[in-house]
Amino acid sequence: GQQVMQIPQYQHVQEGEDFTTYCNSSTTLSNIQWYKQRPGGHPVFLIQLVKSGEVKKQKRLTFQFGEAKKNSSLHITATQTTDVGTYVCAQGAQKLVFGQGTRLTINP
Amino acid sequence: DTGVSQDPRHKITKRGQNVTFRCDPISEHNRLYWYRQTLGQGPEFLTYFQNEAQLEKSRLLSDRFSAERPKGSFSTLEIQRTEQGDSAMYLCASSLEVGGVKVYGYTFGSGTRLTVV
């Protein structure tokens, strides 16, 4: 299946700072999904993006799907300690192929 | 419905032994997936079912791995002659697909952590 590359692999921020993770593919994606995995937990679905250039917001989280549908980003404004975890993107029509994830840690 | 259930939560086994994991998906979901996850990596696809039919199996899955979903309800994943490299978290997920479109994302279970000693 199509691979998705996520950067950065790790990100440490001060509480209140913003955070962004990127998901990139060399080929056009049919959709992109984002999941959050708390330390020791399982992935929890956040959102699905399907349309070119789509932007969706969930409170302090903003998700974007690139115009060419080859990349996506997740931006968190003013991080809080509850945002700690690994954010993973995934894509696929029949079954999802997951990226490696970006692990976010926060200094309170 | 309390979501996707996996049993057991933890399994420690000796190398060479067989193990079997169970997954009970959300009852309304028609698709069931098995993934494997190791530390610092994203979930890695193993296999998936549409109702009772196994539609795809990863090339990474050796002949020692087998999965079933009798009657399109719960699923089992068996690993025969376990090796230390099989140590990982085994995640089950389910989803609802209508007309080839995922209605929502995957709902994952809490996983079964396998340790082969």
PDB file of C-alpha atoms in Angstrom:
ATOM      1  CA  GLY A   1       0.000   0.000   0.000  1.00  0.00           C
ATOM      2  CA  GLN A   2       0.909   3.637  -0.259  1.00  0.00           C
ATOM      3  CA  GLN A   3       3.278   4.753   2.449  1.00  0.00           C
ATOM      4  CA  VAL A   4       2.792   7.961   4.387  1.00  0.00           C
ATOM      5  CA  MET A   5       5.722   9.696   6.017  1.00  0.00           C
ATOM      6  CA  GLN A   6       5.218  11.741   9.136  1.00  0.00           C
ATOM      7  CA  ILE A   7       7.430  14.488  10.446  1.00  0.00           C
ATOM      8  CA  PRO A   8       8.673  15.225  12.964  1.00  0.00           C
ATOM      9  CA  GLN A   9       9.027  11.936  14.792  1.00  0.00           C
ATOM     10  CA  TYR A  10       9.158  13.715  18.154  1.00  0.00           C
ATOM     11  CA  GLN A  11       8.165  17.190  19.318  1.00  0.00           C
ATOM     12  CA  HIS A  12       8.586  18.666  22.777  1.00  0.00           C
ATOM     13  CA  VAL A  13       6.907  21.989  23.529  1.00  0.00           C
ATOM     14  CA  GLN A  14       6.159  24.240  26.457  1.00  0.00           C
ATOM     15  CA  GLU A  15       2.537  24.276  27.506  1.00  0.00           C
ATOM     16  CA  GLY A  16       0.786  27.018  25.602  1.00  0.00           C
ATOM     17  CA  GLU A  17       2.968  26.722  22.505  1.00  0.00           C
ATOM     18  CA  ASP A  18       1.585  25.547  19.190  1.00  0.00           C
ATOM     19  CA  PHE A  19       2.307  22.165  17.618  1.00  0.00           C
ATOM     20  CA  THR A  20       2.152  20.931  14.042  1.00  0.00           C
ATOM     21  CA  THR A  21       2.690  17.505  12.532  1.00  0.00           C
ATOM     22  CA  TYR A  22       2.855  16.738   8.829  1.00  0.00           C
ATOM     23  CA  CYS A  23       1.913  13.701   6.818  1.00  0.00           C
ATOM     24  CA  ASN A  24       3.326  13.346   3.292  1.00  0.00           C
ATOM     25  CA  SER A  25       2.871  10.953   0.416  1.00  0.00           C
ATOM     26  CA  SER A  26       4.507  10.697  -3.003  1.00  0.00           C
ATOM     27  CA  THR A  27       1.190   9.706  -4.554  1.00  0.00           C
ATOM     28  CA  THR A  28      -2.320  11.096  -4.479  1.00  0.00           C
ATOM     29  CA  LEU A  29      -4.358   9.915  -1.519  1.00  0.00           C
ATOM     30  CA  SER A  30      -8.035   9.065  -1.574  1.00  0.00           C
ATOM     31  CA  ASN A  31      -8.467  10.171   2.004  1.00  0.00           C
ATOM     32  CA  ILE A  32      -6.513  10.855   5.168  1.00  0.00           C
ATOM     33  CA  GLN A  33      -7.475  10.028   8.716  1.00  0.00           C
ATOM     34  CA  TRP A  34      -5.904  11.230  11.949  1.00  0.00           C
ATOM     35  CA  TYR A  35      -5.718   9.332  15.217  1.00  0.00           C
ATOM     36  CA  LYS A  36      -4.431  10.115  18.683  1.00  0.00           C
ATOM     37  CA  GLN A  37      -2.758   7.495  20.835  1.00  0.00           C
ATOM     38  CA  ARG A  38      -2.139   8.251  24.483  1.00  0.00           C
ATOM     39  CA  PRO A  39       0.905   6.638  26.102  1.00  0.00           C
ATOM     40  CA  GLY A  40       0.071   2.990  26.684  1.00  0.00           C
ATOM     41  CA  GLY A  41      -3.261   3.357  24.917  1.00  0.00           C
ATOM     42  CA  HIS A  42      -4.787   2.488  21.582  1.00  0.00           C
ATOM     43  CA  PRO A  43      -5.405   4.778  18.590  1.00  0.00           C
ATOM     44  CA  VAL A  44      -8.534   6.890  18.832  1.00  0.00           C
ATOM     45  CA  PHE A  45     -10.101   8.315  15.682  1.00  0.00           C
ATOM     46  CA  LEU A  46     -10.027  12.103  15.404  1.00  0.00           C
ATOM     47  CA  ILE A  47     -11.111  13.007  11.879  1.00  0.00           C
ATOM     48  CA  GLN A  48     -11.272  12.032   8.219  1.00  0.00           C
ATOM     49  CA  LEU A  49     -10.452  14.351   5.308  1.00  0.00           C
ATOM     50  CA  VAL A  50     -11.544  13.497   1.795  1.00  0.00           C
ATOM     51  CA  LYS A  51     -11.694  16.623  -0.353  1.00  0.00           C
ATOM     52  CA  SER A  52      -8.814  18.508  -1.905  1.00  0.00           C
ATOM     53  CA  GLY A  53      -7.905  21.541   0.196  1.00  0.00           C
ATOM     54  CA  GLU A  54     -10.281  20.529   2.969  1.00  0.00           C
ATOM     55  CA  VAL A  55      -9.863  22.192   6.357  1.00  0.00           C
ATOM     56  CA  LYS A  56     -11.630  20.977   9.488  1.00  0.00           C
ATOM     57  CA  LYS A  57     -11.449  22.256  13.035  1.00  0.00           C
ATOM     58  CA  GLN A  58     -12.066  20.610  16.373  1.00  0.00           C
ATOM     59  CA  LYS A  59     -11.669  23.208  19.119  1.00  0.00           C
ATOM     60  CA  ARG A  60      -7.897  23.896  19.198  1.00  0.00           C
ATOM     61  CA  LEU A  61      -7.109  21.295  16.505  1.00  0.00           C
ATOM     62  CA  THR A  62      -7.002  22.245  12.817  1.00  0.00           C
ATOM     63  CA  PHE A  63      -6.687  19.574  10.133  1.00  0.00           C
ATOM     64  CA  GLN A  64      -5.798  20.297   6.515  1.00  0.00           C
ATOM     65  CA  PHE A  65      -5.691  18.187   3.368  1.00  0.00           C
ATOM     66  CA  GLY A  66      -3.428  19.536   0.643  1.00  0.00           C
ATOM     67  CA  GLU A  67      -4.721  20.764  -2.691  1.00  0.00           C
ATOM     68  CA  ALA A  68      -2.925  17.929  -4.474  1.00  0.00           C
ATOM     69  CA  LYS A  69      -4.133  15.422  -1.853  1.00  0.00           C
ATOM     70  CA  LYS A  70      -0.556  14.341  -1.202  1.00  0.00           C
ATOM     71  CA  ASN A  71      -0.091  15.851   2.229  1.00  0.00           C
ATOM     72  CA  SER A  72      -1.951  16.712   5.368  1.00  0.00           C
ATOM     73  CA  SER A  73      -1.260  18.549   8.577  1.00  0.00           C
ATOM     74  CA  LEU A  74      -2.567  18.677  12.109  1.00  0.00           C
ATOM     75  CA  HIS A  75      -2.065  21.896  14.043  1.00  0.00           C
ATOM     76  CA  ILE A  76      -2.774  22.333  17.743  1.00  0.00           C
ATOM     77  CA  THR A  77      -3.062  25.866  19.057  1.00  0.00           C
ATOM     78  CA  ALA A  78      -1.961  26.653  22.619  1.00  0.00           C
ATOM     79  CA  THR A  79      -1.146  23.095  23.690  1.00  0.00           C
ATOM     80  CA  GLN A  80      -2.364  21.743  27.019  1.00  0.00           C
ATOM     81  CA  THR A  81      -0.988  18.823  29.013  1.00  0.00           C
ATOM     82  CA  THR A  82      -3.984  16.752  27.927  1.00  0.00           C
ATOM     83  CA  ASP A  83      -2.688  16.946  24.342  1.00  0.00           C
ATOM     84  CA  VAL A  84       0.222  14.645  25.206  1.00  0.00           C
ATOM     85  CA  GLY A  85       0.349  11.544  23.013  1.00  0.00           C
ATOM     86  CA  THR A  86       1.245  10.292  19.564  1.00  0.00           C
ATOM     87  CA  TYR A  87      -0.622  11.705  16.578  1.00  0.00           C
ATOM     88  CA  VAL A  88      -0.793   9.290  13.679  1.00  0.00           C
ATOM     89  CA  CYS A  89      -2.056   9.796  10.168  1.00  0.00           C
ATOM     90  CA  ALA A  90      -3.440   6.985   8.070  1.00  0.00           C
ATOM     91  CA  GLN A  91      -4.663   6.561   4.522  1.00  0.00           C
ATOM     92  CA  GLY A  92      -6.240   3.887   2.381  1.00  0.00           C
ATOM     93  CA  ALA A  93      -9.338   2.898   0.502  1.00  0.00           C
ATOM     94  CA  GLN A  94      -9.809  -0.713   1.607  1.00  0.00           C
ATOM     95  CA  LYS A  95      -7.613  -0.813   4.670  1.00  0.00           C
ATOM     96  CA  LEU A  96      -5.669   1.912   6.435  1.00  0.00           C
ATOM     97  CA  VAL A  97      -1.922   2.246   6.214  1.00  0.00           C
ATOM     98  CA  PHE A  98      -0.586   4.185   9.174  1.00  0.00           C
ATOM     99  CA  GLY A  99       2.319   6.565   9.415  1.00  0.00           C
ATOM    100  CA  GLN A 100       4.926   6.265  12.134  1.00  0.00           C
ATOM    101  CA  GLY A 101       3.330   9.005  14.206  1.00  0.00           C
ATOM    102  CA  THR A 102       4.587  12.153  15.907  1.00  0.00           C
ATOM    103  CA  ARG A 103       5.066  11.860  19.619  1.00  0.00           C
ATOM    104  CA  LEU A 104       4.150  15.074  21.431  1.00  0.00           C
ATOM    105  CA  THR A 105       5.438  15.768  24.923  1.00  0.00           C
ATOM    106  CA  ILE A 106       4.641  18.936  26.847  1.00  0.00           C
ATOM    107  CA  ASN A 107       6.489  20.755  29.569  1.00  0.00           C
ATOM    108  CA  PRO A 108       3.903  22.187  31.997  1.00  0.00           C
TER     109      PRO A 108
ATOM    110  CA  ASP B   1     -22.362  -1.832  22.861  1.00  0.00           C
ATOM    111  CA  THR B   2     -19.181  -1.003  24.734  1.00  0.00           C
ATOM    112  CA  GLY B   3     -16.894  -0.830  21.726  1.00  0.00           C
ATOM    113  CA  VAL B   4     -14.264  -3.255  20.508  1.00  0.00           C
ATOM    114  CA  SER B   5     -13.200  -5.834  23.083  1.00  0.00           C
ATOM    115  CA  GLN B   6      -9.987  -7.821  23.018  1.00  0.00           C
ATOM    116  CA  ASP B   7      -8.999 -10.730  25.154  1.00  0.00           C
ATOM    117  CA  PRO B   8      -6.617 -11.297  26.825  1.00  0.00           C
ATOM    118  CA  ARG B   9      -5.088  -7.908  27.586  1.00  0.00           C
ATOM    119  CA  HIS B  10      -1.698  -9.428  28.248  1.00  0.00           C
ATOM    120  CA  LYS B  11      -0.135 -12.738  27.269  1.00  0.00           C
ATOM    121  CA  ILE B  12       3.280 -14.064  28.212  1.00  0.00           C
ATOM    122  CA  THR B  13       4.290 -17.235  26.458  1.00  0.00           C
ATOM    123  CA  LYS B  14       7.356 -19.327  25.941  1.00  0.00           C
ATOM    124  CA  ARG B  15       8.980 -19.442  22.538  1.00  0.00           C
ATOM    125  CA  GLY B  16       7.511 -22.227  20.452  1.00  0.00           C
ATOM    126  CA  GLN B  17       4.087 -22.173  22.081  1.00  0.00           C
ATOM    127  CA  ASN B  18       0.867 -21.350  20.254  1.00  0.00           C
ATOM    128  CA  VAL B  19      -1.294 -18.406  21.290  1.00  0.00           C
ATOM    129  CA  THR B  20      -4.769 -17.288  20.309  1.00  0.00           C
ATOM    130  CA  PHE B  21      -6.300 -13.846  20.717  1.00  0.00           C
ATOM    131  CA  ARG B  22      -9.945 -12.906  20.463  1.00  0.00           C
ATOM    132  CA  CYS B  23     -11.605  -9.745  19.221  1.00  0.00           C
ATOM    133  CA  ASP B  24     -15.267  -8.785  19.548  1.00  0.00           C
ATOM    134  CA  PRO B  25     -16.035  -5.861  17.233  1.00  0.00           C
ATOM    135  CA  ILE B  26     -18.844  -3.343  17.398  1.00  0.00           C
ATOM    136  CA  SER B  27     -21.875  -5.347  16.353  1.00  0.00           C
ATOM    137  CA  GLU B  28     -23.023  -2.939  13.633  1.00  0.00           C
ATOM    138  CA  HIS B  29     -19.596  -2.874  11.978  1.00  0.00           C
ATOM    139  CA  ASN B  30     -19.064  -5.062   8.933  1.00  0.00           C
ATOM    140  CA  ARG B  31     -15.276  -4.818   8.738  1.00  0.00           C
ATOM    141  CA  LEU B  32     -12.726  -6.151  11.193  1.00  0.00           C
ATOM    142  CA  TYR B  33      -8.981  -5.535  11.073  1.00  0.00           C
ATOM    143  CA  TRP B  34      -5.929  -6.884  12.825  1.00  0.00           C
ATOM    144  CA  TYR B  35      -2.844  -4.727  13.278  1.00  0.00           C
ATOM    145  CA  ARG B  36       0.439  -5.189  15.091  1.00  0.00           C
ATOM    146  CA  GLN B  37       2.264  -2.365  16.812  1.00  0.00           C
ATOM    147  CA  THR B  38       5.761  -2.227  18.272  1.00  0.00           C
ATOM    148  CA  LEU B  39       7.228   0.549  20.367  1.00  0.00           C
ATOM    149  CA  GLY B  40       7.675   3.819  18.504  1.00  0.00           C
ATOM    150  CA  GLN B  41       5.936   2.601  15.361  1.00  0.00           C
ATOM    151  CA  GLY B  42       2.501   3.106  13.916  1.00  0.00           C
ATOM    152  CA  PRO B  43       0.103   0.176  13.636  1.00  0.00           C
ATOM    153  CA  GLU B  44       1.161  -2.317  10.956  1.00  0.00           C
ATOM    154  CA  PHE B  45      -1.564  -4.000   8.919  1.00  0.00           C
ATOM    155  CA  LEU B  46      -1.947  -7.775   9.251  1.00  0.00           C
ATOM    156  CA  THR B  47      -5.308  -8.776   7.787  1.00  0.00           C
ATOM    157  CA  TYR B  48      -8.931  -7.742   7.474  1.00  0.00           C
ATOM    158  CA  PHE B  49     -12.398  -9.212   7.056  1.00  0.00           C
ATOM    159  CA  GLN B  50     -15.581  -8.030   5.414  1.00  0.00           C
ATOM    160  CA  ASN B  51     -18.225  -9.925   7.370  1.00  0.00           C
ATOM    161  CA  GLU B  52     -16.870 -13.506   7.428  1.00  0.00           C
ATOM    162  CA  ALA B  53     -14.650 -13.222   4.349  1.00  0.00           C
ATOM    163  CA  GLN B  54     -10.938 -12.607   4.792  1.00  0.00           C
ATOM    164  CA  LEU B  55     -10.206 -10.119   2.025  1.00  0.00           C
ATOM    165  CA  GLU B  56      -6.534  -9.386   2.445  1.00  0.00           C
ATOM    166  CA  LYS B  57      -3.558 -10.718   4.319  1.00  0.00           C
ATOM    167  CA  SER B  58      -0.291  -8.835   4.642  1.00  0.00           C
ATOM    168  CA  ARG B  59       2.790 -10.324   3.011  1.00  0.00           C
ATOM    169  CA  LEU B  60       4.472  -9.679   6.327  1.00  0.00           C
ATOM    170  CA  LEU B  61       2.291 -12.362   7.862  1.00  0.00           C
ATOM    171  CA  SER B  62       4.060 -15.694   7.856  1.00  0.00           C
ATOM    172  CA  ASP B  63       2.336 -19.061   7.662  1.00  0.00           C
ATOM    173  CA  ARG B  64       2.469 -19.206  11.431  1.00  0.00           C
ATOM    174  CA  PHE B  65      -0.282 -16.593  11.622  1.00  0.00           C
ATOM    175  CA  SER B  66      -3.902 -17.370  10.917  1.00  0.00           C
ATOM    176  CA  ALA B  67      -7.068 -15.406  11.492  1.00  0.00           C
ATOM    177  CA  GLU B  68     -10.698 -16.389  11.356  1.00  0.00           C
ATOM    178  CA  ARG B  69     -14.014 -14.662  11.676  1.00  0.00           C
ATOM    179  CA  PRO B  70     -16.680 -17.361  11.778  1.00  0.00           C
ATOM    180  CA  LYS B  71     -20.204 -16.121  11.126  1.00  0.00           C
ATOM    181  CA  GLY B  72     -18.913 -12.609  10.653  1.00  0.00           C
ATOM    182  CA  SER B  73     -18.967 -11.811  14.349  1.00  0.00           C
ATOM    183  CA  PHE B  74     -15.941 -12.187  16.630  1.00  0.00           C
ATOM    184  CA  SER B  75     -12.495 -12.930  15.242  1.00  0.00           C
ATOM    185  CA  THR B  76      -9.516 -14.927  16.450  1.00  0.00           C
ATOM    186  CA  LEU B  77      -5.850 -14.471  15.610  1.00  0.00           C
ATOM    187  CA  GLU B  78      -3.614 -17.473  16.202  1.00  0.00           C
ATOM    188  CA  ILE B  79       0.149 -17.495  16.193  1.00  0.00           C
ATOM    189  CA  GLN B  80       1.783 -20.886  16.033  1.00  0.00           C
ATOM    190  CA  ARG B  81       5.309 -21.670  17.219  1.00  0.00           C
ATOM    191  CA  THR B  82       5.807 -18.184  18.606  1.00  0.00           C
ATOM    192  CA  GLU B  83       9.150 -16.433  18.226  1.00  0.00           C
ATOM    193  CA  GLN B  84      10.621 -13.571  20.218  1.00  0.00           C
ATOM    194  CA  GLY B  85      10.104 -11.301  17.223  1.00  0.00           C
ATOM    195  CA  ASP B  86       6.367 -11.803  17.585  1.00  0.00           C
ATOM    196  CA  SER B  87       6.399  -9.773  20.793  1.00  0.00           C
ATOM    197  CA  ALA B  88       4.184  -6.745  20.139  1.00  0.00           C
ATOM    198  CA  MET B  89       0.806  -5.202  20.791  1.00  0.00           C
ATOM    199  CA  TYR B  90      -1.857  -6.841  18.640  1.00  0.00           C
ATOM    200  CA  LEU B  91      -4.667  -4.430  17.899  1.00  0.00           C
ATOM    201  CA  CYS B  92      -8.090  -5.228  16.554  1.00  0.00           C
ATOM    202  CA  ALA B  93     -10.290  -2.579  14.964  1.00  0.00           C
ATOM    203  CA  SER B  94     -13.683  -2.494  13.337  1.00  0.00           C
ATOM    204  CA  SER B  95     -15.396  -0.100  10.987  1.00  0.00           C
ATOM    205  CA  LEU B  96     -18.589   0.378   9.050  1.00  0.00           C
ATOM    206  CA  GLU B  97     -18.383   0.656   5.306  1.00  0.00           C
ATOM    207  CA  VAL B  98     -21.334   1.518   3.152  1.00  0.00           C
ATOM    208  CA  GLY B  99     -20.945   1.442  -0.605  1.00  0.00           C
ATOM    209  CA  GLY B 100     -17.155   1.357  -0.351  1.00  0.00           C
ATOM    210  CA  VAL B 101     -17.056   4.438   1.864  1.00  0.00           C
ATOM    211  CA  LYS B 102     -15.906   4.440   5.448  1.00  0.00           C
ATOM    212  CA  VAL B 103     -18.700   5.983   7.463  1.00  0.00           C
ATOM    213  CA  TYR B 104     -16.333   6.875  10.263  1.00  0.00           C
ATOM    214  CA  GLY B 105     -12.835   5.925  11.257  1.00  0.00           C
ATOM    215  CA  TYR B 106     -11.699   2.736  12.856  1.00  0.00           C
ATOM    216  CA  THR B 107     -12.646   1.898  16.413  1.00  0.00           C
ATOM    217  CA  PHE B 108      -9.742   0.120  18.032  1.00  0.00           C
ATOM    218  CA  GLY B 109      -9.773  -2.266  20.942  1.00  0.00           C
ATOM    219  CA  SER B 110      -7.333  -1.893  23.818  1.00  0.00           C
ATOM    220  CA  GLY B 111      -5.081  -4.531  22.302  1.00  0.00           C
ATOM    221  CA  THR B 112      -3.390  -7.714  23.466  1.00  0.00           C
ATOM    222  CA  ARG B 113       0.207  -7.266  24.512  1.00  0.00           C
ATOM    223  CA  LEU B 114       2.175 -10.396  23.667  1.00  0.00           C
ATOM    224  CA  THR B 115       5.535 -11.114  25.239  1.00  0.00           C
ATOM    225  CA  VAL B 116       7.446 -14.141  24.012  1.00  0.00           C
ATOM    226  CA  VAL B 117      10.198 -15.259  26.376  1.00  0.00           C
TER     227      VAL B 117
END
